[in-house]
Short mmCIF file of C-alpha atoms in Angstrom, two decimals:
data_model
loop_
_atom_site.label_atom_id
_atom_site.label_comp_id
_atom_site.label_asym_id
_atom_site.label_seq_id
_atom_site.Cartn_x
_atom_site.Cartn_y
_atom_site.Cartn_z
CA UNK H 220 -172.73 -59.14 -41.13
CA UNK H 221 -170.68 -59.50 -44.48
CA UNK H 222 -166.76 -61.18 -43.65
CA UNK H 223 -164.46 -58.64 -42.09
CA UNK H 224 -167.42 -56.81 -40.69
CA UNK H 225 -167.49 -56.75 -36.97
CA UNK H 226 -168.89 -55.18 -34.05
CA UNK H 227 -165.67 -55.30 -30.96
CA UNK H 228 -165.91 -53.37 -27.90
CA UNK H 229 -168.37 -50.54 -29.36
CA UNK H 230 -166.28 -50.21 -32.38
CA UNK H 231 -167.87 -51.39 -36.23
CA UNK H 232 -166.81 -51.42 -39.60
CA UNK H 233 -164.66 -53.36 -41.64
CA UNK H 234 -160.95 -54.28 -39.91
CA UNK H 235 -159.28 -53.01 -43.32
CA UNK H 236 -159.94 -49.23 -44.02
CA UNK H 237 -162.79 -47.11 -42.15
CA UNK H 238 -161.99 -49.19 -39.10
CA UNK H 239 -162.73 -46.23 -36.09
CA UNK H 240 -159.68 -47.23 -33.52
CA UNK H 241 -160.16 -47.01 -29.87
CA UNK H 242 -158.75 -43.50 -28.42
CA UNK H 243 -155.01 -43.69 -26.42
CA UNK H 244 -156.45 -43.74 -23.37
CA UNK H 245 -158.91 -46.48 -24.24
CA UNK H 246 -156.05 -48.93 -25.23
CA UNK H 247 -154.12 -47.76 -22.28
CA UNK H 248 -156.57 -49.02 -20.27
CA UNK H 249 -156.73 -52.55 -21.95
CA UNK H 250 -153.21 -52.89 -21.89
CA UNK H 251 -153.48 -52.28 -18.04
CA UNK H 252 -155.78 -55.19 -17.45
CA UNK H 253 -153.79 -57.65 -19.72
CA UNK H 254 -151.07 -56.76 -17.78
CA UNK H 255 -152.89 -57.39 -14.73
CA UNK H 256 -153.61 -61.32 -16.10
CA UNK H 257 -150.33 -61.17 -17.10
CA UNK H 258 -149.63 -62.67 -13.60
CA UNK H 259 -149.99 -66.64 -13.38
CA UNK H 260 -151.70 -65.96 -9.92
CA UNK H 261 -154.02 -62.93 -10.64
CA UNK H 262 -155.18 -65.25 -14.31
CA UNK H 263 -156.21 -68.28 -12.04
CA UNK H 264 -157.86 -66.05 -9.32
CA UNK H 265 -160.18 -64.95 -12.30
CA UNK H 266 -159.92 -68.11 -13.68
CA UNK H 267 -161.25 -69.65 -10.79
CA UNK H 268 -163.83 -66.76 -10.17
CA UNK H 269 -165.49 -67.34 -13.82
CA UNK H 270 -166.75 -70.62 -12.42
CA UNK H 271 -168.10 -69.14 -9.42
CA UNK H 272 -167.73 -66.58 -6.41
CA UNK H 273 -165.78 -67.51 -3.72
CA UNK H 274 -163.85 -66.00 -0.45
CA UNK H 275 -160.67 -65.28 0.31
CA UNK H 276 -159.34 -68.92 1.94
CA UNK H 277 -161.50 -70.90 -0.55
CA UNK H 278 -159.25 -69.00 -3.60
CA UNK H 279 -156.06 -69.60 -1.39
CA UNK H 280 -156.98 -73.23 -0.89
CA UNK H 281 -157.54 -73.41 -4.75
CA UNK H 282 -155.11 -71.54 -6.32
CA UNK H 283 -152.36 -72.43 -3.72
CA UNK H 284 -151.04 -69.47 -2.17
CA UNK H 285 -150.98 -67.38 1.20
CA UNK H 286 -154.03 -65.85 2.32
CA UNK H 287 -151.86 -62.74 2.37
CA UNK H 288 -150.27 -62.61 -1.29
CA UNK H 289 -154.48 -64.33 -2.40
CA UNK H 290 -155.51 -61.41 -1.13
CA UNK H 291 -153.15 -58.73 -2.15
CA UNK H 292 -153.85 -60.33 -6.03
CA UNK H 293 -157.33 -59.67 -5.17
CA UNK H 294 -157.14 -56.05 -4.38
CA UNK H 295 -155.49 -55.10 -7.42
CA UNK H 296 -157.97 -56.93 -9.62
CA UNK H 297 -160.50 -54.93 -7.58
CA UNK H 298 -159.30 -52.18 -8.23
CA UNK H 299 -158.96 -52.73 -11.55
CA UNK H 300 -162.76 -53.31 -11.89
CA UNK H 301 -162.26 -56.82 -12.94
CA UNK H 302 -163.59 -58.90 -9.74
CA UNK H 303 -166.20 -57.64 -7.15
CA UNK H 304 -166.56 -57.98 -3.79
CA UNK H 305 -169.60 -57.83 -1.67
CA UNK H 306 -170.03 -59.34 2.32
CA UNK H 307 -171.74 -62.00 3.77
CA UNK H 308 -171.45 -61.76 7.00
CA UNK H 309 -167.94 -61.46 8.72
CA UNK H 310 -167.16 -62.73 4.92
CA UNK H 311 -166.28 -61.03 1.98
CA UNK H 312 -167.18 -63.07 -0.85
CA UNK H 313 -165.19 -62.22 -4.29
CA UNK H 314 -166.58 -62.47 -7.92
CA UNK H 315 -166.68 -61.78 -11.20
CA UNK H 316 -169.76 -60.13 -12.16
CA UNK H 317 -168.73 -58.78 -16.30
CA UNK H 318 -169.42 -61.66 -18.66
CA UNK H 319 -166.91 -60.16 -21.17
CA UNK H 320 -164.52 -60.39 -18.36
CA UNK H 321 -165.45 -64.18 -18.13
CA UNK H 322 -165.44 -64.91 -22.26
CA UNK H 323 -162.22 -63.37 -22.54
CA UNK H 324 -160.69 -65.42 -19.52
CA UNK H 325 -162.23 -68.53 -21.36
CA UNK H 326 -161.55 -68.34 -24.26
CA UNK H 327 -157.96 -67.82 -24.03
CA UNK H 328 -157.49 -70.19 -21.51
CA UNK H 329 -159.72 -72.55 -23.73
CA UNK H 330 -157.55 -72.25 -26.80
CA UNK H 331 -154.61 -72.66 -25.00
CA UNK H 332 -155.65 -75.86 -23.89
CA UNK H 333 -157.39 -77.05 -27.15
CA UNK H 334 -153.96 -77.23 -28.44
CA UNK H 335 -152.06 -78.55 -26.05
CA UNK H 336 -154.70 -81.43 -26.05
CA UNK H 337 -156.58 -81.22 -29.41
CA UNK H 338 -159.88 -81.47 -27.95
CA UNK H 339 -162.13 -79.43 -25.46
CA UNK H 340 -160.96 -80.14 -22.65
CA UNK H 341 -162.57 -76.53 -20.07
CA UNK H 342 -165.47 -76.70 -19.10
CA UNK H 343 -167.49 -73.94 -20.37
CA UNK H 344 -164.65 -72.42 -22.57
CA UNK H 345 -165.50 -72.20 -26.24
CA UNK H 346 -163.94 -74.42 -28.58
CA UNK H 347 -161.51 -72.68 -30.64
CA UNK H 348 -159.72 -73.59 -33.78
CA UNK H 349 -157.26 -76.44 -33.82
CA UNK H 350 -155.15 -75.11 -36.13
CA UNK H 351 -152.00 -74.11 -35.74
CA UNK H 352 -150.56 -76.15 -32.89
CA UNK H 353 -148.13 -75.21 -30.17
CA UNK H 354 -148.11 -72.74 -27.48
CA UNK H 355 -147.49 -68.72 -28.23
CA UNK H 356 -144.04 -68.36 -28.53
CA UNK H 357 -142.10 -64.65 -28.72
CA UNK H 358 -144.03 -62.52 -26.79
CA UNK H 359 -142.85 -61.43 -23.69
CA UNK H 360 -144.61 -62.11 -20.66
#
């Protein structure tokens, strides 16, 4: 692909003019699940569930919060369609079965932590560019 040809999310063409953008309700959607990892909680619940599937207490014990509140987070990323649950047992075991849900988790966490230490330091998370150090600053959270 020549530069500033791409292929994101079903949509090609160059990113200056001809560029087909997503439909209202399309971005509306996005916007939803960024605001759902908006939450510190809700990012490492997904964080944690990149690296693996897990239950309820096993997220609680990780992440450090209530079973209650874990599992409340939980529910709304379910319903959100970006963790899965399925039972084993008397258990319901959680994951995260979309690997774009995964990449984007990564790599954002990834970069984050490439600058703060200016080396890969995530497993798994793709090295992004050093660049540009510091953290993102001005944009509401």
């Amino acid at each position: 692909m020549a530069a500033g040809v791409g292929s994101v999310g079903g949509f090609e063409g160059s990113f200056g003019e001809g560029f087909n953008d997503p439909s209202t309700e399309v971005l509306s959607e996005a916007a939803a699940a960024f605001g759902l990892l908006a939450s510190s909680a809700r990012l490492h619940l997904v964080w944690a569930l990149s690296q693996g599937e897990s239950d309820v207490s096993g997220l609680a014990e990780r992440v450090g919060g209530a079973l209650p509140a874990i599992s409340q987070h939980l529910a709304k990323l379910k319903l959100a369609g970006l963790v899965r649950s399925r039972r084993e047992g008397r258990r319901v075991v959680y994951l995260v079965d979309d690997p774009n849900v995964v990449t984007i988790v990564r790599l954002m966490v990834g970069q984050l932590v490439d600058r703060r230490t200016g080396a890969e330091a995530v497993p798994g998370a793709a090295a992004g560019s050093r660049a540009g150090s510091g953290r993102l600053r001005g944009l509401g959270a």
